[in-house]
Amino acid sequence: MKTFYLSLVSLCIGRISISTTHGRPLKSTLSTLSFIAIILVITGCTEKQPALEYEKAVLYEIFPAWIDSVYSAPYSHILPPPPPPPPPSPVPQGQHQLKMDTTTISGSTPIYNRKWVIAVQDSVLPLEPSDREDFEDFFTTSGLIPDTTDISHGYKIDLDKLKTGKDITFIYRSESENTDIISLSRIQFDTTGSYGVFWGEVYCGRLCAEGIRVSIRKINGKWVIHDMEVLYVS
């Protein structure tokens, strides 16, 4: 479309040159040129955001809701401290009376007050053919048409854009041996760009992981989690 209007601009410039040469009035030609300039400005302002940049913006927007659902306070995969022992039972007369030790360890820090560190897979992972088939089946079941944009390549995650209301520090997996690791896939959108689906994986140690398929949708201009389905647990 822009090429078409630029061609018209070139044509009008040529007419201006001819009109100037032959002394003809330029009013109509300049009016046409002004109109085309306005159209170019409008089309430039309404040009769609590139697909990859749009996907990144959606991922960073939905990330806080996803991480909150996975690491709900107090973080679901951490076992809570054991309950206090019951009070001592009465001891028969003539036997030694046992008393509970009330000594406290100074400087101890409750586990839930410690700063949490989570390693993030350095890049958003591309969809494997089997993943894409699964997502396409999901869209078909939901009555939606999947978009055909190529999402077979990953991209580097910007840690500064991973926001959350919890006291969590995110680091790249390549820079840490942390056992708490998360990874995310590319987002498969529908043709309207209002629905999407991706998978996330959470690792909390050896034989401790789960894979989650996350469907999202755009409501009143905001992206929200529509549904989450656990695909596997180990």
mmCIF file of C-alpha atoms in Angstrom:
data_model
loop_
_atom_site.group_PDB
_atom_site.id
_atom_site.type_symbol
_atom_site.label_atom_id
_atom_site.label_comp_id
_atom_site.label_asym_id
_atom_site.label_seq_id
_atom_site.Cartn_x
_atom_site.Cartn_y
_atom_site.Cartn_z
ATOM 1 C CA MET A 1 0.000 0.000 0.000
ATOM 2 C CA LYS A 2 2.796 2.404 0.882
ATOM 3 C CA THR A 3 4.496 1.666 -2.413
ATOM 4 C CA PHE A 4 1.319 2.683 -4.219
ATOM 5 C CA TYR A 5 1.126 6.022 -2.421
ATOM 6 C CA LEU A 6 4.833 6.700 -2.900
ATOM 7 C CA SER A 7 4.349 6.166 -6.629
ATOM 8 C CA LEU A 8 1.585 8.755 -6.584
ATOM 9 C CA VAL A 9 3.878 11.174 -4.759
ATOM 10 C CA SER A 10 6.512 10.724 -7.457
ATOM 11 C CA LEU A 11 3.883 11.315 -10.118
ATOM 12 C CA CYS A 12 2.711 14.515 -8.430
ATOM 13 C CA ILE A 13 6.270 15.787 -8.097
ATOM 14 C CA GLY A 14 6.648 15.212 -11.819
ATOM 15 C CA ARG A 15 3.458 17.180 -12.461
ATOM 16 C CA ILE A 16 4.778 20.008 -10.283
ATOM 17 C CA SER A 17 7.926 20.163 -12.401
ATOM 18 C CA ILE A 18 5.882 20.195 -15.621
ATOM 19 C CA SER A 19 3.486 22.825 -14.270
ATOM 20 C CA THR A 20 6.368 25.032 -13.173
ATOM 21 C CA THR A 21 7.982 24.694 -16.572
ATOM 22 C CA HIS A 22 4.821 25.622 -18.483
ATOM 23 C CA GLY A 23 3.603 28.221 -16.028
ATOM 24 C CA ARG A 24 0.430 26.318 -15.165
ATOM 25 C CA PRO A 25 -1.319 26.724 -11.754
ATOM 26 C CA LEU A 26 -0.054 24.368 -9.066
ATOM 27 C CA LYS A 27 -3.014 24.547 -6.684
ATOM 28 C CA SER A 28 -4.707 21.259 -7.659
ATOM 29 C CA THR A 29 -1.433 19.363 -7.791
ATOM 30 C CA LEU A 30 -0.337 20.611 -4.374
ATOM 31 C CA SER A 31 -3.739 19.701 -2.914
ATOM 32 C CA THR A 32 -3.367 16.165 -4.230
ATOM 33 C CA LEU A 33 0.146 15.938 -2.818
ATOM 34 C CA SER A 34 -1.025 17.143 0.601
ATOM 35 C CA PHE A 35 -3.801 14.550 0.640
ATOM 36 C CA ILE A 36 -1.366 11.749 -0.163
ATOM 37 C CA ALA A 37 1.002 12.958 2.566
ATOM 38 C CA ILE A 38 -1.807 12.744 5.120
ATOM 39 C CA ILE A 39 -2.645 9.191 3.987
ATOM 40 C CA LEU A 40 1.012 8.193 4.364
ATOM 41 C CA VAL A 41 1.087 9.513 7.921
ATOM 42 C CA ILE A 42 -2.100 7.634 8.830
ATOM 43 C CA THR A 43 -0.951 4.349 7.329
ATOM 44 C CA GLY A 44 2.419 4.707 9.024
ATOM 45 C CA CYS A 45 0.789 5.206 12.420
ATOM 46 C CA THR A 46 -1.526 2.262 12.037
ATOM 47 C CA GLU A 47 1.088 -0.162 10.766
ATOM 48 C CA LYS A 48 0.946 -3.398 12.769
ATOM 49 C CA GLN A 49 3.639 -4.255 15.301
ATOM 50 C CA PRO A 50 6.066 -6.883 13.960
ATOM 51 C CA ALA A 51 4.968 -10.393 14.919
ATOM 52 C CA LEU A 52 8.012 -11.207 17.074
ATOM 53 C CA GLU A 53 7.855 -7.922 18.995
ATOM 54 C CA TYR A 54 4.135 -8.447 19.557
ATOM 55 C CA GLU A 55 4.790 -11.935 20.925
ATOM 56 C CA LYS A 56 7.520 -10.686 23.261
ATOM 57 C CA ALA A 57 5.244 -7.974 24.628
ATOM 58 C CA VAL A 58 2.520 -10.550 25.308
ATOM 59 C CA LEU A 59 4.956 -12.924 27.049
ATOM 60 C CA TYR A 60 6.325 -10.236 29.361
ATOM 61 C CA GLU A 61 2.797 -9.028 30.133
ATOM 62 C CA ILE A 62 1.434 -12.474 31.020
ATOM 63 C CA PHE A 63 4.572 -13.650 32.862
ATOM 64 C CA PRO A 64 3.688 -12.233 36.331
ATOM 65 C CA ALA A 65 0.324 -14.029 36.347
ATOM 66 C CA TRP A 66 1.951 -17.282 35.216
ATOM 67 C CA ILE A 67 4.796 -17.197 37.736
ATOM 68 C CA ASP A 68 2.364 -16.331 40.537
ATOM 69 C CA SER A 69 0.215 -19.328 39.650
ATOM 70 C CA VAL A 70 3.242 -21.647 39.630
ATOM 71 C CA TYR A 71 4.989 -20.264 42.715
ATOM 72 C CA SER A 72 1.983 -19.469 44.877
ATOM 73 C CA ALA A 73 2.894 -18.338 48.372
ATOM 74 C CA PRO A 74 4.340 -19.986 50.300
ATOM 75 C CA TYR A 75 5.933 -21.577 47.272
ATOM 76 C CA SER A 76 3.955 -24.732 46.654
ATOM 77 C CA HIS A 77 6.853 -27.095 46.008
ATOM 78 C CA ILE A 78 8.563 -26.291 49.323
ATOM 79 C CA LEU A 79 7.425 -28.416 52.247
ATOM 80 C CA PRO A 80 6.240 -26.290 55.199
ATOM 81 C CA PRO A 81 8.084 -26.631 58.513
ATOM 82 C CA PRO A 82 6.863 -29.459 60.734
ATOM 83 C CA PRO A 83 4.336 -28.653 63.495
ATOM 84 C CA PRO A 84 5.620 -28.204 67.060
ATOM 85 C CA PRO A 85 5.857 -31.371 69.157
ATOM 86 C CA PRO A 86 3.008 -32.168 71.536
ATOM 87 C CA PRO A 87 3.361 -31.227 75.197
ATOM 88 C CA PRO A 88 5.163 -33.808 77.349
ATOM 89 C CA SER A 89 3.062 -36.552 78.889
ATOM 90 C CA PRO A 90 2.854 -36.867 82.656
ATOM 91 C CA VAL A 91 5.649 -39.007 84.075
ATOM 92 C CA PRO A 92 4.798 -41.549 86.803
ATOM 93 C CA GLN A 93 6.042 -40.681 90.290
ATOM 94 C CA GLY A 94 9.559 -41.863 90.976
ATOM 95 C CA GLN A 95 10.796 -41.435 87.399
ATOM 96 C CA HIS A 96 12.794 -38.537 86.030
ATOM 97 C CA GLN A 97 10.630 -35.692 84.715
ATOM 98 C CA LEU A 98 11.502 -34.777 81.123
ATOM 99 C CA LYS A 99 11.363 -31.135 80.143
ATOM 100 C CA MET A 100 11.280 -29.551 76.716
ATOM 101 C CA ASP A 101 14.430 -27.759 75.658
ATOM 102 C CA THR A 102 13.585 -24.091 75.118
ATOM 103 C CA THR A 103 16.992 -23.059 73.781
ATOM 104 C CA THR A 104 16.773 -20.991 70.580
ATOM 105 C CA ILE A 105 19.393 -20.733 67.862
ATOM 106 C CA SER A 106 20.310 -17.098 67.354
ATOM 107 C CA GLY A 107 20.515 -15.763 63.840
ATOM 108 C CA SER A 108 18.252 -18.395 62.312
ATOM 109 C CA THR A 109 16.197 -17.260 59.322
ATOM 110 C CA PRO A 110 12.775 -18.711 58.490
ATOM 111 C CA ILE A 111 12.898 -20.393 55.104
ATOM 112 C CA TYR A 112 10.078 -18.265 53.672
ATOM 113 C CA ASN A 113 11.897 -15.014 54.463
ATOM 114 C CA ARG A 114 14.869 -15.910 52.307
ATOM 115 C CA LYS A 115 15.253 -14.274 48.936
ATOM 116 C CA TRP A 116 14.189 -16.675 46.207
ATOM 117 C CA VAL A 117 16.409 -17.253 43.174
ATOM 118 C CA ILE A 118 15.042 -18.911 40.038
ATOM 119 C CA ALA A 119 17.105 -19.816 36.994
ATOM 120 C CA VAL A 120 15.463 -19.063 33.652
ATOM 121 C CA GLN A 121 16.245 -20.906 30.441
ATOM 122 C CA ASP A 122 18.255 -18.319 28.511
ATOM 123 C CA SER A 123 15.984 -18.378 25.468
ATOM 124 C CA VAL A 124 12.335 -18.962 24.764
ATOM 125 C CA LEU A 125 12.287 -22.395 23.153
ATOM 126 C CA PRO A 126 10.955 -23.005 19.626
ATOM 127 C CA LEU A 127 8.029 -25.330 19.116
ATOM 128 C CA GLU A 128 8.817 -28.854 18.027
ATOM 129 C CA PRO A 129 6.553 -30.283 15.269
ATOM 130 C CA SER A 130 4.754 -32.423 17.840
ATOM 131 C CA ASP A 131 4.148 -29.363 20.044
ATOM 132 C CA ARG A 132 2.744 -27.396 17.144
ATOM 133 C CA GLU A 133 0.429 -30.260 16.203
ATOM 134 C CA ASP A 134 -0.781 -30.402 19.801
ATOM 135 C CA PHE A 135 -1.436 -26.657 19.833
ATOM 136 C CA GLU A 136 -3.224 -26.799 16.496
ATOM 137 C CA ASP A 137 -5.467 -29.569 17.848
ATOM 138 C CA PHE A 138 -6.129 -27.368 20.865
ATOM 139 C CA PHE A 139 -7.181 -24.480 18.617
ATOM 140 C CA THR A 140 -9.411 -26.741 16.527
ATOM 141 C CA THR A 141 -11.125 -28.036 19.659
ATOM 142 C CA SER A 142 -11.608 -24.426 20.817
ATOM 143 C CA GLY A 143 -13.092 -23.387 17.462
ATOM 144 C CA LEU A 144 -10.128 -21.145 16.585
ATOM 145 C CA ILE A 145 -7.791 -20.992 13.607
ATOM 146 C CA PRO A 146 -4.045 -21.028 14.410
ATOM 147 C CA ASP A 147 -1.849 -18.343 12.902
ATOM 148 C CA THR A 148 0.782 -19.521 10.408
ATOM 149 C CA THR A 149 3.630 -17.272 11.584
ATOM 150 C CA ASP A 150 6.927 -19.155 11.773
ATOM 151 C CA ILE A 151 7.746 -19.825 15.430
ATOM 152 C CA SER A 152 10.335 -22.522 14.862
ATOM 153 C CA HIS A 153 13.158 -20.369 16.277
ATOM 154 C CA GLY A 154 13.818 -19.186 19.825
ATOM 155 C CA TYR A 155 14.876 -15.781 21.105
ATOM 156 C CA LYS A 156 16.836 -14.518 24.119
ATOM 157 C CA ILE A 157 14.801 -13.640 27.208
ATOM 158 C CA ASP A 158 15.286 -10.164 28.701
ATOM 159 C CA LEU A 159 15.480 -10.756 32.468
ATOM 160 C CA ASP A 160 14.816 -7.079 33.189
ATOM 161 C CA LYS A 161 11.325 -7.515 31.740
ATOM 162 C CA LEU A 162 10.409 -10.485 33.928
ATOM 163 C CA LYS A 163 8.371 -8.727 36.592
ATOM 164 C CA THR A 164 6.610 -10.266 39.569
ATOM 165 C CA GLY A 165 5.174 -9.059 42.846
ATOM 166 C CA LYS A 166 7.181 -11.635 44.796
ATOM 167 C CA ASP A 167 10.693 -11.269 46.173
ATOM 168 C CA ILE A 168 12.280 -13.329 43.417
ATOM 169 C CA THR A 169 15.574 -12.837 41.608
ATOM 170 C CA PHE A 170 15.818 -14.273 38.090
ATOM 171 C CA ILE A 171 19.136 -15.388 36.617
ATOM 172 C CA TYR A 172 20.058 -17.145 33.394
ATOM 173 C CA ARG A 173 20.376 -20.904 33.651
ATOM 174 C CA SER A 174 23.722 -20.777 31.840
ATOM 175 C CA GLU A 175 25.090 -18.662 34.692
ATOM 176 C CA SER A 176 23.902 -20.810 37.597
ATOM 177 C CA GLU A 177 23.616 -24.362 38.906
ATOM 178 C CA ASN A 178 20.362 -23.522 40.663
ATOM 179 C CA THR A 179 17.917 -26.439 40.901
ATOM 180 C CA ASP A 180 14.865 -24.197 40.534
ATOM 181 C CA ILE A 181 14.532 -23.687 36.783
ATOM 182 C CA ILE A 182 11.763 -22.482 34.502
ATOM 183 C CA SER A 183 11.549 -22.592 30.721
ATOM 184 C CA LEU A 184 8.994 -21.202 28.286
ATOM 185 C CA SER A 185 8.051 -21.900 24.690
ATOM 186 C CA ARG A 186 7.084 -19.636 21.827
ATOM 187 C CA ILE A 187 3.445 -18.538 21.806
ATOM 188 C CA GLN A 188 1.113 -19.939 19.155
ATOM 189 C CA PHE A 189 -1.537 -17.293 18.405
ATOM 190 C CA ASP A 190 -4.794 -17.613 16.547
ATOM 191 C CA THR A 191 -5.432 -15.594 13.379
ATOM 192 C CA THR A 192 -7.009 -12.706 15.331
ATOM 193 C CA GLY A 193 -4.059 -12.349 17.707
ATOM 194 C CA SER A 194 -6.488 -12.411 20.654
ATOM 195 C CA TYR A 195 -5.868 -15.993 21.773
ATOM 196 C CA GLY A 196 -2.607 -17.817 22.394
ATOM 197 C CA VAL A 197 -1.148 -20.970 23.863
ATOM 198 C CA PHE A 198 2.344 -21.892 25.083
ATOM 199 C CA TRP A 199 3.937 -24.378 27.431
ATOM 200 C CA GLY A 200 6.002 -23.776 30.520
ATOM 201 C CA GLU A 201 8.219 -26.168 32.448
ATOM 202 C CA VAL A 202 9.151 -25.930 36.113
ATOM 203 C CA TYR A 203 12.063 -27.895 37.604
ATOM 204 C CA CYS A 204 12.587 -28.071 41.356
ATOM 205 C CA GLY A 205 15.283 -30.742 41.526
ATOM 206 C CA ARG A 206 16.004 -34.304 40.440
ATOM 207 C CA LEU A 207 12.785 -36.118 39.499
ATOM 208 C CA CYS A 208 10.875 -32.971 40.427
ATOM 209 C CA ALA A 209 9.310 -31.198 37.457
ATOM 210 C CA GLU A 210 6.056 -30.447 35.715
ATOM 211 C CA GLY A 211 5.046 -29.326 32.238
ATOM 212 C CA ILE A 212 2.087 -26.977 31.851
ATOM 213 C CA ARG A 213 0.128 -25.944 28.770
ATOM 214 C CA VAL A 214 -1.096 -22.389 29.215
ATOM 215 C CA SER A 215 -3.876 -20.836 27.157
ATOM 216 C CA ILE A 216 -4.242 -17.067 27.258
ATOM 217 C CA ARG A 217 -6.677 -14.557 25.843
ATOM 218 C CA LYS A 218 -6.983 -10.805 25.464
ATOM 219 C CA ILE A 219 -9.861 -9.193 27.354
ATOM 220 C CA ASN A 220 -10.473 -5.428 27.268
ATOM 221 C CA GLY A 221 -6.953 -4.873 25.985
ATOM 222 C CA LYS A 222 -5.285 -6.968 28.729
ATOM 223 C CA TRP A 223 -3.827 -10.468 28.440
ATOM 224 C CA VAL A 224 -5.037 -12.943 31.050
ATOM 225 C CA ILE A 225 -4.579 -16.662 31.674
ATOM 226 C CA HIS A 226 -7.627 -18.523 30.369
ATOM 227 C CA ASP A 227 -6.646 -22.031 31.448
ATOM 228 C CA MET A 228 -3.669 -24.128 32.523
ATOM 229 C CA GLU A 229 -3.353 -27.881 32.061
ATOM 230 C CA VAL A 230 -0.586 -29.989 33.616
ATOM 231 C CA LEU A 231 0.781 -32.230 30.868
ATOM 232 C CA TYR A 232 3.237 -34.228 32.962
ATOM 233 C CA VAL A 233 4.633 -34.479 36.479
ATOM 234 C CA SER A 234 7.806 -36.200 37.648
#
